[in-house]
Coordinates of C-alpha atoms and ligand atoms in Angstrom, one line a residue:
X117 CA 1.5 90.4 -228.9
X118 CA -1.4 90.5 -226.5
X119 CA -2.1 87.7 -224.3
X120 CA -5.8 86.3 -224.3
X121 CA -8.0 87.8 -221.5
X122 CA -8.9 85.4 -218.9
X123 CA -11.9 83.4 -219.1
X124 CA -14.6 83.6 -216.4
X125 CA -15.4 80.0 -215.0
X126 CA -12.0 79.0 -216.3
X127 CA -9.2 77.6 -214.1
X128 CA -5.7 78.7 -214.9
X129 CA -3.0 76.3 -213.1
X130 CA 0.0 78.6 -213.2
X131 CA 3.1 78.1 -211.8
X132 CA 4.5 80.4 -209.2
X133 CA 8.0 79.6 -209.2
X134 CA 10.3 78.8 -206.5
X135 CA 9.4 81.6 -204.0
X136 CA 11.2 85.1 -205.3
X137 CA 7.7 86.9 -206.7
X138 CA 10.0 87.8 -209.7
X139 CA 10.6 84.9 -211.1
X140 CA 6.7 83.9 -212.3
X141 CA 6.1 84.3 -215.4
X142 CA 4.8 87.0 -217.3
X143 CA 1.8 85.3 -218.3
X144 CA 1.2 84.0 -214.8
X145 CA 1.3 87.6 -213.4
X146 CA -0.9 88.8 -215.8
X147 CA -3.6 86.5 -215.1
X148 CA -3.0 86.3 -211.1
X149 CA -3.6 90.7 -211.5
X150 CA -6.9 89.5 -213.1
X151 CA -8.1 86.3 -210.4
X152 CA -11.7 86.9 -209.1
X153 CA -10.3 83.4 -206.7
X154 CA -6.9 82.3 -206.1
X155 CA -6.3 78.9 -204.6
X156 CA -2.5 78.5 -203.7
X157 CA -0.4 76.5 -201.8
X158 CA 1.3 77.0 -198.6
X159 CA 4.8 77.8 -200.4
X160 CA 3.9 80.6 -202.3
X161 CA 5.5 84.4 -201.7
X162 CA 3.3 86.6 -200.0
X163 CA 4.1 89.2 -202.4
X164 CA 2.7 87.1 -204.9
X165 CA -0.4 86.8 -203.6
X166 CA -0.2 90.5 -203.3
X167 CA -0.4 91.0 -207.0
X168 CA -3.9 90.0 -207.2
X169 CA -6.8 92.4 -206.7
X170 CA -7.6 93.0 -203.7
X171 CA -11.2 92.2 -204.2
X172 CA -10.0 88.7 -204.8
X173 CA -10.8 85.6 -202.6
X174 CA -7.5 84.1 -201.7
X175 CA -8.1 80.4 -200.3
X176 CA -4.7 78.6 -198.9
X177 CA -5.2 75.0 -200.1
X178 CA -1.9 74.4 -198.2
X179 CA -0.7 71.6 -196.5
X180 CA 1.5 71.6 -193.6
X181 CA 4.9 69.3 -194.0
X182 CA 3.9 65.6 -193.3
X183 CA -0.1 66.2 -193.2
X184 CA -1.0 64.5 -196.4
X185 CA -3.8 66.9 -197.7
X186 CA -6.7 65.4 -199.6
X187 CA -6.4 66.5 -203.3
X188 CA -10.0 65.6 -204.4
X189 CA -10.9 68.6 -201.8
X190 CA -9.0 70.6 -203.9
X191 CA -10.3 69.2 -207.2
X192 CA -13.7 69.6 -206.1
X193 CA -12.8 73.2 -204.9
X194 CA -11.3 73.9 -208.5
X195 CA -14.2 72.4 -210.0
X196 CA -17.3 74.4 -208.0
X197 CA -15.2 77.6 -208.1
X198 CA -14.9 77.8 -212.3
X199 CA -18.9 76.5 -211.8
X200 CA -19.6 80.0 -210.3
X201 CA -18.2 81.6 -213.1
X202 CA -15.4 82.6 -211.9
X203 CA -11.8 83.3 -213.1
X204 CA -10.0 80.7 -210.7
X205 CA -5.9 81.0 -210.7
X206 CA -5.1 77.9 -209.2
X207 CA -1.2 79.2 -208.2
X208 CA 1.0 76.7 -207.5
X209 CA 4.9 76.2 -205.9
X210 CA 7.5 75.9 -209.1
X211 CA 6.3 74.4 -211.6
X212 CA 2.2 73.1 -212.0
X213 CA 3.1 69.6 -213.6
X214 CA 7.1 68.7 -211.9
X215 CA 6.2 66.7 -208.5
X216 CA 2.7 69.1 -208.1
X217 CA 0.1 67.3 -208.7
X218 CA -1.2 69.4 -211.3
X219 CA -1.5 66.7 -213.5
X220 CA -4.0 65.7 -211.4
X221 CA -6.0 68.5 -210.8
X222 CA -6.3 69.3 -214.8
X223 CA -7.7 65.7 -215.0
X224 CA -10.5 66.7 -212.7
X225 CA -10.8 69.5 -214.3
X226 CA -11.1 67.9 -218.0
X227 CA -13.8 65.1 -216.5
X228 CA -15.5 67.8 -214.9
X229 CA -15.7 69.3 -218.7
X230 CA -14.2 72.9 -217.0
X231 CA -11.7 74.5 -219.2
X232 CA -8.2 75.4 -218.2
X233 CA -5.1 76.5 -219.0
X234 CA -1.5 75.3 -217.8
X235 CA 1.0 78.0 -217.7
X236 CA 4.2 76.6 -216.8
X237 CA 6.8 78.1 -214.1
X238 CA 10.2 77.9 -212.6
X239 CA 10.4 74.4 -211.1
X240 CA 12.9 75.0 -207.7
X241 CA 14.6 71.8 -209.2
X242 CA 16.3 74.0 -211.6
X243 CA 16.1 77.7 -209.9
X244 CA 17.5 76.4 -206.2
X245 CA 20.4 75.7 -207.6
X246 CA 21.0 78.3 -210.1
X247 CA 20.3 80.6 -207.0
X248 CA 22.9 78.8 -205.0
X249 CA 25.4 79.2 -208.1
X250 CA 25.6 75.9 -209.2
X251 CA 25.0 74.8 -212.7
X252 CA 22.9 71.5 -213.3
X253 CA 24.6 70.4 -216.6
X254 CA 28.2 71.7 -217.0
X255 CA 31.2 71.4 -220.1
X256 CA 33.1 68.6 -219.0
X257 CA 31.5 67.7 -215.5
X258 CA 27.5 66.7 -216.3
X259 CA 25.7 66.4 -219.4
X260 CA 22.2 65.9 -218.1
X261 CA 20.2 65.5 -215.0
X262 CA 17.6 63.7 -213.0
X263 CA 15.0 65.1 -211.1
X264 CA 13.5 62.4 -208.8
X265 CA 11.3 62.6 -205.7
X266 CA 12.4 61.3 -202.8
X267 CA 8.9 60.0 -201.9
X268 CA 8.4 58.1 -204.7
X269 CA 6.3 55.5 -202.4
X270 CA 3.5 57.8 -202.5
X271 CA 3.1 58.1 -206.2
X272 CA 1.9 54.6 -206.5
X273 CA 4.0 53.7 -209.5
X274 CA 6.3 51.2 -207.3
X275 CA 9.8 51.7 -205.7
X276 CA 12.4 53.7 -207.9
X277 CA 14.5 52.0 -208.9
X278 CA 17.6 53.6 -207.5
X279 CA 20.6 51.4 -208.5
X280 CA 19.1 52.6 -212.3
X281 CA 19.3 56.1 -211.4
X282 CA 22.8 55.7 -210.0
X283 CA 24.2 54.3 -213.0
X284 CA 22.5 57.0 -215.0
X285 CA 25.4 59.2 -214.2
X286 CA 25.2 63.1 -214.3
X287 CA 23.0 65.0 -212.0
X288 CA 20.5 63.8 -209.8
X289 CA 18.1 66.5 -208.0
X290 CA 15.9 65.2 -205.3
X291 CA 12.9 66.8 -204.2
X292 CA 10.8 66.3 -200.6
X293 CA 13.9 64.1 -199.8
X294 CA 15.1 65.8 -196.8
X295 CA 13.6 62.9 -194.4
X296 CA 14.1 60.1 -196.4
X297 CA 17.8 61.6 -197.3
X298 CA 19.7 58.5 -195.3
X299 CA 17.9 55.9 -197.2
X300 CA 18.7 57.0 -200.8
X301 CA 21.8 58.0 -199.7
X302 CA 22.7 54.3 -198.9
X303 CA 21.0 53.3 -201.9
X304 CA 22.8 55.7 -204.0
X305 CA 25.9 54.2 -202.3
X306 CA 25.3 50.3 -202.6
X307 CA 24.5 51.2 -206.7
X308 CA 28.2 52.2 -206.8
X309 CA 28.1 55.5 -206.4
X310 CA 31.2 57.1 -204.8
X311 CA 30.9 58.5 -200.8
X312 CA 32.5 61.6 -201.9
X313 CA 30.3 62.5 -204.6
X314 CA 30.0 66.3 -203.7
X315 CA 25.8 67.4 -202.8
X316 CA 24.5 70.6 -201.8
X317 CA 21.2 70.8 -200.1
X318 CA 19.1 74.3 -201.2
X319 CA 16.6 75.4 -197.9
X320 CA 14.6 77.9 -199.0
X321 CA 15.9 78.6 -202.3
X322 CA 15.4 82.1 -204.1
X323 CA 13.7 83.2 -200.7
X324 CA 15.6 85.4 -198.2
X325 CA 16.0 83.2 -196.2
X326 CA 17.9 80.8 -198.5
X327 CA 20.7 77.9 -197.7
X328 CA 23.1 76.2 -198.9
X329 CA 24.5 73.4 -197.3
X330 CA 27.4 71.5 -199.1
X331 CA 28.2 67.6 -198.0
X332 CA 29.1 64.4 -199.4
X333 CA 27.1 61.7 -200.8
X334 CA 28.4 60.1 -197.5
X335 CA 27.7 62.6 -195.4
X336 CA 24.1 63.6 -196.6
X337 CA 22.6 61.5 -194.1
X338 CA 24.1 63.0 -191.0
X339 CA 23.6 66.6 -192.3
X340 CA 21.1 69.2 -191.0
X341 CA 19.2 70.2 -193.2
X342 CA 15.0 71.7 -193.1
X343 CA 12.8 71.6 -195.8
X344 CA 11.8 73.1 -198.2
X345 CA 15.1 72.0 -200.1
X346 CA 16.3 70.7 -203.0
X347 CA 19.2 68.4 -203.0
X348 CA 22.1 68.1 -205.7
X349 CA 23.8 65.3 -205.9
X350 CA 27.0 64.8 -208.4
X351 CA 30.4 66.6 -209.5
X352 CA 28.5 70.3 -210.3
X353 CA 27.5 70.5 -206.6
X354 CA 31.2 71.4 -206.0
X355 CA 31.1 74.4 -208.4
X356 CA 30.7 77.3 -206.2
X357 CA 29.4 80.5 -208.9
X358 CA 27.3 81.7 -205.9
X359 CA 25.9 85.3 -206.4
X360 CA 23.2 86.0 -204.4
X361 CA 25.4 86.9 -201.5
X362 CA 27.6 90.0 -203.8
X363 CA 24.0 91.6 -204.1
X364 CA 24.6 94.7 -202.1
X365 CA 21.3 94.0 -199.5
X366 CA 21.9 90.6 -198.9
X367 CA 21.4 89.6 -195.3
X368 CA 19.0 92.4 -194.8
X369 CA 15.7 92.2 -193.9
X370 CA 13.9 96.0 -194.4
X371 CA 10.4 96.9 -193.2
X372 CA 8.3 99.0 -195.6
X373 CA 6.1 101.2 -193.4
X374 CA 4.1 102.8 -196.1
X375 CA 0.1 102.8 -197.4
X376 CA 0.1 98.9 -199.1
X377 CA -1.4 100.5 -202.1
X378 CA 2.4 102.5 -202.4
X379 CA 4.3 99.6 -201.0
X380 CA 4.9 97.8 -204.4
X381 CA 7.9 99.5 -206.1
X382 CA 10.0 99.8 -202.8
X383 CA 9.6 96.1 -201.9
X384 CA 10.5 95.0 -205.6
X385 CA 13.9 97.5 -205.4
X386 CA 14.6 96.3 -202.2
X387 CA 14.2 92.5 -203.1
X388 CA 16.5 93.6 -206.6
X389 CA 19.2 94.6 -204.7
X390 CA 18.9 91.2 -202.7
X391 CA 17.4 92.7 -198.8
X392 CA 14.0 90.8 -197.8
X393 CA 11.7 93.2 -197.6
X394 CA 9.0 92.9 -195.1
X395 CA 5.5 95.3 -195.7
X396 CA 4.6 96.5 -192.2
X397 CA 2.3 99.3 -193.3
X398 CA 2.1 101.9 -190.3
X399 CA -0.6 104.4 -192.2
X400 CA -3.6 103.8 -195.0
X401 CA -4.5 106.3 -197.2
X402 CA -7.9 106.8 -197.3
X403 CA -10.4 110.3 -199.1
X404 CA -13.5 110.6 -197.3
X405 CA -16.8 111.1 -199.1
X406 CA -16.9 114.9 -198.3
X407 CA -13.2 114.7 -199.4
X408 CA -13.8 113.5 -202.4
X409 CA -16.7 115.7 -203.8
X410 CA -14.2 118.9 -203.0
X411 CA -11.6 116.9 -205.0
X412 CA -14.1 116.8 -207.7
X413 CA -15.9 120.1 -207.5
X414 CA -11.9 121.5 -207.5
X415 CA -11.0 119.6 -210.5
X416 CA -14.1 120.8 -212.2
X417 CA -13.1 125.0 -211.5
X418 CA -9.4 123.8 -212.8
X419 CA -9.4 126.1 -215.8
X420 CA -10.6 129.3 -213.1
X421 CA -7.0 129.0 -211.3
X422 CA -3.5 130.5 -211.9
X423 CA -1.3 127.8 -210.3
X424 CA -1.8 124.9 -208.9
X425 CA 0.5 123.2 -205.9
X426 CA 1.5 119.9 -205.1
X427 CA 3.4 118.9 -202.1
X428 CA 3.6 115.4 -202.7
X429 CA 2.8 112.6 -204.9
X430 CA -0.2 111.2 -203.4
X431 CA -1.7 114.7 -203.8
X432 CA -1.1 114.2 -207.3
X433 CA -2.7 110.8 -207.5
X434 CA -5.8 111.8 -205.8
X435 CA -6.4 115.1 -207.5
X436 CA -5.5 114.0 -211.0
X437 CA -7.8 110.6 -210.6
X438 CA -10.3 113.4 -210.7
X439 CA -9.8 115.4 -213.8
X440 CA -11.5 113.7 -216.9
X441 CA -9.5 116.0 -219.6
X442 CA -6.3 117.1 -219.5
X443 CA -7.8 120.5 -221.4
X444 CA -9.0 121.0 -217.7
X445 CA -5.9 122.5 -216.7
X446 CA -5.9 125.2 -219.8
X447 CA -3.5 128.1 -218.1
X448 CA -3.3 126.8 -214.9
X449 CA 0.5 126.6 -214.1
X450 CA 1.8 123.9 -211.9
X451 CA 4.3 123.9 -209.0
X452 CA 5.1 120.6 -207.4
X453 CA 7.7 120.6 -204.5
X454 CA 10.2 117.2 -204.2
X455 CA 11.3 115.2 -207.4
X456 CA 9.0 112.4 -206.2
X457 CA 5.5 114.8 -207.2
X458 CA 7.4 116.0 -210.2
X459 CA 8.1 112.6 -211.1
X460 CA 4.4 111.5 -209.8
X461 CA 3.1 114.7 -212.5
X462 CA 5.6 113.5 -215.2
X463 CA 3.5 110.0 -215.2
X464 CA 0.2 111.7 -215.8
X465 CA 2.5 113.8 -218.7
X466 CA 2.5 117.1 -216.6
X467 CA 5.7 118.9 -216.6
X468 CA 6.0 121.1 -213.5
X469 CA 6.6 124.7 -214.1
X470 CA 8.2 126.1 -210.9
X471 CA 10.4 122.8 -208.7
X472 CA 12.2 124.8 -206.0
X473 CA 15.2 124.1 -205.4
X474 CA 14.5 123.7 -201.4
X475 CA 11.5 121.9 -200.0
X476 CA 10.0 124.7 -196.9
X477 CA 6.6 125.9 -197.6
X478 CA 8.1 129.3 -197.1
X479 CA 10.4 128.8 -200.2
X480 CA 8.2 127.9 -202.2
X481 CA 5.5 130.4 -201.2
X482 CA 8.9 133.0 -202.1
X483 CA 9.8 131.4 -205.2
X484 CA 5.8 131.5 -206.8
X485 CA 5.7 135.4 -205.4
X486 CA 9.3 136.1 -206.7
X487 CA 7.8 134.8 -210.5
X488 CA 5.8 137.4 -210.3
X489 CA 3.5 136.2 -212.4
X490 CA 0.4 137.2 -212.0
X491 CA 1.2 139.1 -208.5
X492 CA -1.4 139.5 -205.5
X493 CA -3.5 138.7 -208.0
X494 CA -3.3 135.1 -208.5
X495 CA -5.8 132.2 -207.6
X496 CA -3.9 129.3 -206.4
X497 CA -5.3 125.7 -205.8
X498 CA -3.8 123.6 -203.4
X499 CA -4.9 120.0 -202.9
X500 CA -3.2 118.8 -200.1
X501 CA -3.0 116.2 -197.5
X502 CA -5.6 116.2 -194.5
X503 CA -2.8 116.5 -191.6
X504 CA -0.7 118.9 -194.1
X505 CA 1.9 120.8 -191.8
X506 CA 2.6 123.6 -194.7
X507 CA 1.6 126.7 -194.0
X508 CA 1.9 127.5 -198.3
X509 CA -1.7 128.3 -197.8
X510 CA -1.0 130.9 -195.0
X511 CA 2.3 132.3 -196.7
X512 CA 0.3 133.1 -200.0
X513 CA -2.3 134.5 -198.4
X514 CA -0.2 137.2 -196.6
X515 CA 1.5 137.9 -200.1
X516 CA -1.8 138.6 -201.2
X517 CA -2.7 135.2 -203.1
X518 CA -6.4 134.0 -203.3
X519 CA -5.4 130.1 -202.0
X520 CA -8.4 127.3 -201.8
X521 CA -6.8 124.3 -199.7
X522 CA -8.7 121.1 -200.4
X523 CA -8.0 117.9 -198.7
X524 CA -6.8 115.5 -201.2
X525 CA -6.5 112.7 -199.0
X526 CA -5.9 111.5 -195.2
X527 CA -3.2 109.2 -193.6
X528 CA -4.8 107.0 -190.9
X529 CA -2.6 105.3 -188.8
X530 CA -2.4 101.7 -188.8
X531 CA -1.7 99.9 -185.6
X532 CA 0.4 96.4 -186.9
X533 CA -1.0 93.0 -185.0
X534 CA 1.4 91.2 -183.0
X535 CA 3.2 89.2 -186.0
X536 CA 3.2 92.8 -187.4
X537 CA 5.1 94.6 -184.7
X538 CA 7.2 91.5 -184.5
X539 CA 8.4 91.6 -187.7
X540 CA 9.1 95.4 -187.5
X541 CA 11.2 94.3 -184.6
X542 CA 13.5 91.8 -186.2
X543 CA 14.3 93.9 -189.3
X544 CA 17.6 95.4 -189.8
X545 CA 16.3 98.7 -191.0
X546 CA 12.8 100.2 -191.3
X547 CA 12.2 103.1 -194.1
X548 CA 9.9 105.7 -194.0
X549 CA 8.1 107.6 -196.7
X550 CA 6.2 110.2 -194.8
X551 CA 6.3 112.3 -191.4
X552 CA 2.7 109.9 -191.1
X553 CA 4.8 107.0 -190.9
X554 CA 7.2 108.3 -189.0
X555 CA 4.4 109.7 -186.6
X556 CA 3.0 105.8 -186.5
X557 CA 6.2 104.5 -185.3
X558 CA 7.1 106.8 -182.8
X559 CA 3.3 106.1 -181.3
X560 CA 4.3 102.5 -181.3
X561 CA 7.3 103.6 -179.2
X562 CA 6.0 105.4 -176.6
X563 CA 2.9 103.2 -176.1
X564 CA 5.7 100.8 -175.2
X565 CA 4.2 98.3 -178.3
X566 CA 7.8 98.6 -179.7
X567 CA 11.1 98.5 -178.5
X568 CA 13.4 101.3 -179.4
X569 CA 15.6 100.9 -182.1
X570 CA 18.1 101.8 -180.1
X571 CA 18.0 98.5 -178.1
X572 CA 20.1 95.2 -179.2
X573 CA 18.9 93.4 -181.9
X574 CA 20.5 89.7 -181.7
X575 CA 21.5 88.1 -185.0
X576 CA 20.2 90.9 -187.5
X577 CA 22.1 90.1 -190.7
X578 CA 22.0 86.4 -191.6
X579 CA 25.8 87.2 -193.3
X580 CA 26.7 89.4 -189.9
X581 CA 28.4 86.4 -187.4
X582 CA 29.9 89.3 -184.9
X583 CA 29.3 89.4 -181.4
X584 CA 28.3 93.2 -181.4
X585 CA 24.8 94.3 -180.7
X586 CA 23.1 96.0 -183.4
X587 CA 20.6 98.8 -183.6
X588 CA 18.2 99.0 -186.4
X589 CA 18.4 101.5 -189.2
X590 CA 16.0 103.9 -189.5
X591 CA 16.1 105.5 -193.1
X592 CA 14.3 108.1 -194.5
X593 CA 12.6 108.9 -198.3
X594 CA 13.9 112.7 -197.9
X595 CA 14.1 116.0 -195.8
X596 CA 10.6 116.4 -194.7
X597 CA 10.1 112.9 -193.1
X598 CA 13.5 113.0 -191.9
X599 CA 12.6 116.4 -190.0
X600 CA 9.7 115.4 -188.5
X601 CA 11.6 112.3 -187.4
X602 CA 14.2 114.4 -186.2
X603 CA 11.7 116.4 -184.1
X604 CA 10.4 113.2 -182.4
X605 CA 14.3 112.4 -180.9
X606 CA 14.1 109.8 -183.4
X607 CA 18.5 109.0 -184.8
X608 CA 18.1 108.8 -188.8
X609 CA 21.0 106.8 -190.2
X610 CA 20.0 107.1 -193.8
X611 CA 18.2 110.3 -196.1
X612 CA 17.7 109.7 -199.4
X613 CA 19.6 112.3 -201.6
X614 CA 16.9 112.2 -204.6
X615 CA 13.6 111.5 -202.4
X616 CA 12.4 108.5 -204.6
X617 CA 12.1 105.5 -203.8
X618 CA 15.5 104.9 -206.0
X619 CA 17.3 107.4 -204.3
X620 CA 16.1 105.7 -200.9
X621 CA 17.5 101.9 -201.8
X622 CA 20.4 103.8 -203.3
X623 CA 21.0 105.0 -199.9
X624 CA 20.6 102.2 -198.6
X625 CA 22.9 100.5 -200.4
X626 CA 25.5 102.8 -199.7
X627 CA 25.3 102.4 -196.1
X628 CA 25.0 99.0 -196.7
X629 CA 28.5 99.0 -198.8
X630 CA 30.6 101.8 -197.4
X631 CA 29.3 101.0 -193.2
X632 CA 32.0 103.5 -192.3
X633 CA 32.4 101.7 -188.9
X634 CA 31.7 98.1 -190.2
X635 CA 29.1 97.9 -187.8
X636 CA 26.0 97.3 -190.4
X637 CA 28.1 95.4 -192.9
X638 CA 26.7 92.1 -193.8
X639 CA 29.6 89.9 -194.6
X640 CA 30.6 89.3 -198.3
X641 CA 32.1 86.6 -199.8
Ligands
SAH292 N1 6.1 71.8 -208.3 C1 7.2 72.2 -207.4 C2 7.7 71.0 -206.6 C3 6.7 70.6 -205.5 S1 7.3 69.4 -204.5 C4 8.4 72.7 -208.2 O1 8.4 72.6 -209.5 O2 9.3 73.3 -207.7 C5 7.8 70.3 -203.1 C6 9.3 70.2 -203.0 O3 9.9 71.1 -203.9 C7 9.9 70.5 -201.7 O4 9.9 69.4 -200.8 C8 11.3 70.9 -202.0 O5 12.1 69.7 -202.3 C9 11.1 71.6 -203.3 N2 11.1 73.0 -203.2 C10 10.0 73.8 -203.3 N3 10.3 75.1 -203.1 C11 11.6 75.1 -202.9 C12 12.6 76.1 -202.6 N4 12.2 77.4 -202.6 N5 13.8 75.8 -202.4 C13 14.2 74.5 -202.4 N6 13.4 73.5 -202.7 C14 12.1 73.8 -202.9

């Protein structure tokens, strides 16, 4: 099947979902990756908003809780966006049409002769309590359920009538109730409904920072509760099939340090194997001009080389976004060092002919001399990164080799703004993917910007209630960055064994799971 294209000067109203980015829908993402404006409310996932292209104009139609925002701005904003011709992805919290006012802004949209598409999503009616591990309809217990608003006074159809929904029987799941939660409560109650009716209000559900809080129909007035939440009120809100809490992260937040470009696929495995994770980037990647005309000139001469050497994946990225034909690389054999640039080749179809086992320079400069292939003869191209701290180049040489080094890319360090270095402060651990990372942070230390991680860190694992201060977990994507952070004094609690970004949740999982002094566990349930 393949979707439809988006339209320009189209509006797309397409349901986010409750908050985790993985629970849009396919369609939704697909169109949100293709946005040339995205107009969203405040309760969508930053990630999310992350998926569309960064050339994208992202406008935050928000409104804070209790400030009613004024929806004919919006409308208007829908309307003379698609009038520019442009592909507008109007992204809204849950579902478009339950309690969104979607309805609404299609109906501008159809007088306003624009045309649009509704993709539906997951309303948090349904997904904040699947994510707290209760069932809305269940064998036995409920064979149906309400949603209802709990501001039904601003929908101007009248008062609900609440003594019908009571004797509905079943489910009932309020949304935007938590301030009026006392009166429908008593309401609930004078229709007949029993005190002890079990309810659990969601905070946050499908985020990280999710809640469950479990009362009684009597005591849902007195209990604390925040929004955003979703309240359940009936006999399935005292099945307890919670799940999120066995996910072997849960409770940890984990700060991914690397370029944003490459932050992607370690967030999403992170967020799979239920931590938070939080996208510090603490370096961009960035080719130069000058850079990339060698890139291209090098990429041209391809066929005129023996071997060719990667020591890492973005090397591989850069060079090969360069060569038009894969014919370029006729005899030229390839050596890649790490599983991560053999993994990185194996995506553009290149099988690596020499991995070495171990990941020095020198070893590798012994293992392409031992080959002997083409001995003290050979011509060897090595793109490689700007602050490279190989010395292949030098090794080869010395045996003999002809070896062009050209800069395939350069790591600038990024400096984090205050809510930046404040989130790198409260996460439990932060993972690095490169000694440039690593080089960031430890700048960030001794400029004072950032405490070390040595230092206390109150309240670190939602799950952890022990007294005991914590230190942060520093965790590493293999040997080389762990080296370099080694050099810098820096404790390293966590290598990846495989030096993939797999191999570098797996690791974290297994500290996570196995926390040989107990000291990191977050507790299970
Ligand atoms: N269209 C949305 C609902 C918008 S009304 C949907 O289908 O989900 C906003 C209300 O939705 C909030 O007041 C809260 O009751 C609920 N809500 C939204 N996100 C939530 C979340 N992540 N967890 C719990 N409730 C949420």
């Amino acid at each position: 099947m393949r979707a439809e294209l988006p339209k320009p000067g189209t509006v797309y109203l397409v349901g986010a979902g409750p908050g985790d980015p993985g629970l849009i829908t396919l369609r939704g993402a697909e169109l949100l990756s293709r946005a040339e404006v995205v107009v969203h409310d405040r309760l969508v996932h930053p990630r999310l908003l992350s998926m569309a292209p960064g050339s994208a104009e992202l406008i935050d139609v928000g409104k804070k809780p209790g400030v009613p925002f004024d929806q004919a701005e919006i409308n208007a904003l829908l309307v003379s966006q698609a009038r520019l011709g442009r592909c507008v992805v109007r992204l809204k919290g849950g579902d478009p049409f339950v309690l969104g006012r979607g309805g609404e802004e299609a109906q501008a949209l159809k007088s306003a002769g624009i045309s649009f598409e509704v993709v539906p999503g997951i309303t948090s009616a349904l997904a904040a309590p699947a994510f707290a591990g209760v069932p809305v309809t269940h064998r036995g217990v409920s064979t149906g359920f309400t949603v209802l608003t709990g501001r039904s006074g601003e929908y101007n159809t009248g008062e609900l009538d609440w003594d019908a929904a009571a004797k509905l029987g079943g489910t009932i799941v309020l949304l935007m109730a938590v301030a009026n939660r006392e009166v429908i409560a008593e309401r609930l109650l004078a229709a007949g409904r029993d005190p002890l009716t079990p309810v659990i209000a969601v905070e946050w559900g499908t985020w990280a920072a999710q809640r469950s809080v479990r009362t009684t129909l009597g005591g849902l007035a007195a209990a604390e509760l925040c929004a955003p939440a979703t309240i359940v009120i009936g006999d399935v809100a005292a099945l307890d099939l919670s799940w999120i809490e066995r996910r072997p992260l849960y409770g940890w937040s984990i700060a991914v340090t690397r370029d944003v470009a490459q932050a992607g696929e370690l967030s999403n495995r992170l967020a799979g194997a239920g931590a938070e994770p939080i996208l510090v980037p603490l370096l961009s990647i960035e080719p130069s001009s000058e850079m990339l005309r060698q890139l291209r000139d090098a990429a041209e001469s391809l066929g005129s080389y023996d071997w060719v050497v990667f020591t890492s994946a973005n090397s591989v990225e850069s060079f090969l976004a360069h060569v038009r034909d894969a014919r370029a690389f006729s005899g030229a054999r390839i050596a890649a060092v790490g599983s991560a640039t053999a993994a990185a080749l194996k995506r553009h179809n290149l099988v690596a002919d020499l991995v070495p086992q171990s990941y020095s320079a020198k070893d590798l400069a012994s293992a392409l001399v031992s080959d002997g292939r083409g001995e003290g003869t050979s011509r060897l191209l090595f793109p490689r990164s700007a602050r490279a701290r190989e010395n292949l180049g030098n090794a080869l040489r010395q045996a003999g080799w002809t070896v062009d080094e050209v800069e395939a890319y350069r790591t600038e360090p990024i400096v984090p703004d205050a809510s930046g270095l404040s989130e790198l402060a409260r996460a439990t651990a932060i993972t690095f993917c490169s000694p440039s990372a690593v080089a960031s942070y430890v700048e960030l230390l001794r400029t004072g910007m950032l405490a070390s991680p040595g230092s206390a860190l109150a309240g670190y694992a939602r799950g952890d209630r022990s007294e005991e201060p914590r230190r942060q977990i520093l965790a590493c994507i293999g040997p080389t960055t762990a080296d370099a952070a080694a050099e810098e004094g820096l404790v390293i609690d966590v290598v990846a064994r495989s030096h993939t970004v797999d191999g570098l949740v797996d690791a974290l999982v297994e500290r996570a799971t196995l926390a040989p002094n107990g000291t990191f566990r977050a507790e299970r349930q």
